[in-house]
PDB file of C-alpha atoms in Angstrom:
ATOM      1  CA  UNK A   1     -84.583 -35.501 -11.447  1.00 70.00           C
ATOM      2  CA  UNK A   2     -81.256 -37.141 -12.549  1.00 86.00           C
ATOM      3  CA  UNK A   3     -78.177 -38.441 -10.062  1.00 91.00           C
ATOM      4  CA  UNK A   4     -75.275 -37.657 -11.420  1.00 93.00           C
ATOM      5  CA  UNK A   5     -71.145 -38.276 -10.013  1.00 93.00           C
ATOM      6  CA  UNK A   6     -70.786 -35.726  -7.897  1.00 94.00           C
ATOM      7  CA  UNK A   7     -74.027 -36.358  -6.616  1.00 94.00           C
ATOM      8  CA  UNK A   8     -74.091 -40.170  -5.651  1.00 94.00           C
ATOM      9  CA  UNK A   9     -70.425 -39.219  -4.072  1.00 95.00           C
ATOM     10  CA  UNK A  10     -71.997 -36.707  -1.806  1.00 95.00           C
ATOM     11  CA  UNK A  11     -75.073 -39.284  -0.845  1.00 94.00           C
ATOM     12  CA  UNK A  12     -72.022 -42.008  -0.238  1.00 94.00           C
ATOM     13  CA  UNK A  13     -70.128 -39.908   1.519  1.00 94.00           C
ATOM     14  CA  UNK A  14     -73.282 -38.336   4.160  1.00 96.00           C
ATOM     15  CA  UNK A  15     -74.002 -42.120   4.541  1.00 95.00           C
ATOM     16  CA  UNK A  16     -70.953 -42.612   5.572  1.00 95.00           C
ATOM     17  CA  UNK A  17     -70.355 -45.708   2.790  1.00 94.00           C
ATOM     18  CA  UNK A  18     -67.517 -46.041   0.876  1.00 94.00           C
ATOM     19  CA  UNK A  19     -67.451 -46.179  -2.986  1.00 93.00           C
ATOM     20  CA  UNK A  20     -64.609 -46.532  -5.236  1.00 94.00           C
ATOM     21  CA  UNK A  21     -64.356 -43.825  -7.952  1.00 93.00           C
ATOM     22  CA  UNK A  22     -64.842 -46.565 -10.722  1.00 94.00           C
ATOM     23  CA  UNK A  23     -68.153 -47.609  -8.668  1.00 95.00           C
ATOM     24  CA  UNK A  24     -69.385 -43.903  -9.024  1.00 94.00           C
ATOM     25  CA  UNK A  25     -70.961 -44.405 -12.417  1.00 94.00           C
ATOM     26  CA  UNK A  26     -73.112 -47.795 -11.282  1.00 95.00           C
ATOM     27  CA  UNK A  27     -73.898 -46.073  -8.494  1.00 95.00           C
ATOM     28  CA  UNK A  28     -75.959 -42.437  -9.981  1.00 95.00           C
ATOM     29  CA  UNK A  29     -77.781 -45.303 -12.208  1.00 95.00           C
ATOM     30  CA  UNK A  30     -78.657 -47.284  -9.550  1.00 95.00           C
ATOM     31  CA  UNK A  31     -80.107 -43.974  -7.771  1.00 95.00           C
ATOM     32  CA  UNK A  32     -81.882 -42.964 -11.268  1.00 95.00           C
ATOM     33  CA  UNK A  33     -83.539 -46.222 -11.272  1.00 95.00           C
ATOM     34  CA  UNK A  34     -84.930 -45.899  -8.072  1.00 95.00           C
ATOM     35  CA  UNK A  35     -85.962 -42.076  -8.379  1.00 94.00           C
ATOM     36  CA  UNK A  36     -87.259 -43.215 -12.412  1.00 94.00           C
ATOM     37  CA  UNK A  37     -89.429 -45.658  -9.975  1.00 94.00           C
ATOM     38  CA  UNK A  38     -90.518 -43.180  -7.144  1.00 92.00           C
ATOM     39  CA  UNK A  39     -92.038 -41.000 -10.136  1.00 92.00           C
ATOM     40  CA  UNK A  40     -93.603 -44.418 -11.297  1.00 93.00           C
ATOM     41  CA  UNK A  41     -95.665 -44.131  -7.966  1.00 90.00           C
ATOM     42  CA  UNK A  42     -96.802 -40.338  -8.266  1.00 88.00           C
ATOM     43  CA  UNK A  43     -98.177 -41.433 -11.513  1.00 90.00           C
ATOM     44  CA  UNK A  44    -100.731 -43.819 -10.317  1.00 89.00           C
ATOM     45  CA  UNK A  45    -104.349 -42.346  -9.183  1.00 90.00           C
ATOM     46  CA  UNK A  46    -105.059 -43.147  -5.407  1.00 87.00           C
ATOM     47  CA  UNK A  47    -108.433 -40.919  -5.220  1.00 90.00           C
ATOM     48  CA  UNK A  48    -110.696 -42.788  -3.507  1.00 88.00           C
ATOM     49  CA  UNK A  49    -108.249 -45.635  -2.219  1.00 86.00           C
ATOM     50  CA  UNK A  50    -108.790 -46.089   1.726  1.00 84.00           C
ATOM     51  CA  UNK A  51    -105.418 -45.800   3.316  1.00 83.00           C
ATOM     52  CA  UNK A  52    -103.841 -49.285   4.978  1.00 81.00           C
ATOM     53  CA  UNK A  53    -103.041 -49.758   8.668  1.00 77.00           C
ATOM     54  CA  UNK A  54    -102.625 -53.469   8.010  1.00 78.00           C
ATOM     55  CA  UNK A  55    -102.201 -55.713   5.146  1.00 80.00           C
ATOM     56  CA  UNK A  56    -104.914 -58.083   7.430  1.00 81.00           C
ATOM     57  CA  UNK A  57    -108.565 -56.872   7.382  1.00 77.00           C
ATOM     58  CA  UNK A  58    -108.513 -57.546  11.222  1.00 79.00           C
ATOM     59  CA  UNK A  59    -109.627 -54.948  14.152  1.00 79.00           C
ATOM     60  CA  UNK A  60    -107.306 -55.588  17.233  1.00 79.00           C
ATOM     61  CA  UNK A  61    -108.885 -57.176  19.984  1.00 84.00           C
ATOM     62  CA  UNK A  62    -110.063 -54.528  22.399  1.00 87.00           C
ATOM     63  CA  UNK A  63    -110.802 -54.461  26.646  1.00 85.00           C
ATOM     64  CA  UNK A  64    -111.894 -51.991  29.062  1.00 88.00           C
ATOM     65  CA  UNK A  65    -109.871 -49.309  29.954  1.00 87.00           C
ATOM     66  CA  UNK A  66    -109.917 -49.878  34.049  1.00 87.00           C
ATOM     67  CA  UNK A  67    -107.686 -48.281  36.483  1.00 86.00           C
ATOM     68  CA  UNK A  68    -106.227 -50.396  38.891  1.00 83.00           C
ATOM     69  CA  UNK A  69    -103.265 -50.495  41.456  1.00 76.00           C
ATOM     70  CA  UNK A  70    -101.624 -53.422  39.806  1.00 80.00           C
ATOM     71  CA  UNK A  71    -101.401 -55.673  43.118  1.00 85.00           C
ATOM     72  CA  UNK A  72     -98.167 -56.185  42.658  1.00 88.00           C
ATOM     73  CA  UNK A  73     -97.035 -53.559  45.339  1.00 88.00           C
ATOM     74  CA  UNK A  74     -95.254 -56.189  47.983  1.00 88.00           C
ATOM     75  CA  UNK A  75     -93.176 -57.664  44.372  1.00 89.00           C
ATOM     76  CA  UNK A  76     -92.470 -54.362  43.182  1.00 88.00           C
ATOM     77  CA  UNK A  77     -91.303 -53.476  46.404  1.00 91.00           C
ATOM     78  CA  UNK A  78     -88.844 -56.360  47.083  1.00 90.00           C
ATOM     79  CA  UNK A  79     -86.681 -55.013  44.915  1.00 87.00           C
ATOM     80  CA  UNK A  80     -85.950 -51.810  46.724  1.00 90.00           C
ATOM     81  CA  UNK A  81     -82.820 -51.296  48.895  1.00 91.00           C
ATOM     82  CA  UNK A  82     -84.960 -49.431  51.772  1.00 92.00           C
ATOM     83  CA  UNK A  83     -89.022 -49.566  51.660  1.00 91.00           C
ATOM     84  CA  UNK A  84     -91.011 -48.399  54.062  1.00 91.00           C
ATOM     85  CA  UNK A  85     -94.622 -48.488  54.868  1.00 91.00           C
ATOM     86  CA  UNK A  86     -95.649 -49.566  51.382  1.00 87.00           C
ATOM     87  CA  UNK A  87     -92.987 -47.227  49.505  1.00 91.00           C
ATOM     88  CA  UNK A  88     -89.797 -46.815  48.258  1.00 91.00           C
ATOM     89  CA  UNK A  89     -87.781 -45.308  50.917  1.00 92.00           C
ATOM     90  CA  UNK A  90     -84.535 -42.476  49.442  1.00 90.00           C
ATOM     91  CA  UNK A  91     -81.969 -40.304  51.230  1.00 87.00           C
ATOM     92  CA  UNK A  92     -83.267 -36.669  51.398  1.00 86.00           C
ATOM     93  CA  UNK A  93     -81.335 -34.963  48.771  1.00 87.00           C
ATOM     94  CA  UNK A  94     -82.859 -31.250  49.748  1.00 86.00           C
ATOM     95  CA  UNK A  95     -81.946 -29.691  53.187  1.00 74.00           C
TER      96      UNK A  95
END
């Protein structure tokens, strides 16, 4: 695939970045560079290759998945306008 004017002027102009008309030629050989480079990558042979989460062979620390209330209900509360027997008190908003 090759960039050419008209092309790297509509890419400049969807991103919203401006680019002299003398810039226009730098610019589709800048993108044909970096598209020559993308088809570098489909070139190499992967078969076999585990894909990466991390570029550290390390497993996250893991603990119990346990349900709890949080105790924090009084703190959680204190910063409601109106509370009210352990929750948040609002204005009835249906009739």
């Amino acid at each position: 695939m090759s960039i050419d004017e008209s092309t790297a002027a509509r890419v400049a102009k969807l991103a919203r970045i401006k680019v002299e008309p003398e810039r226009l030629p730098a610019l589709a050989a800048e993108f044909n560079t970096i598209l020559g480079f993308i088809e570098q990558l489909g070139e190499v042979d992967v078969d076999g290759v585990e894909p990466m989460t991390s570029v550290t062979p390390q497993r996250l620390k893991r603990r119990e998945d346990v349900v709890t209330d949080g105790s924090q209900q009084e703190a959680v509360l204190s910063n409601a306008p109106d509370a009210r027997e352990g929750f948040f008190a609002v204005p009835k908003v249906v009739e």
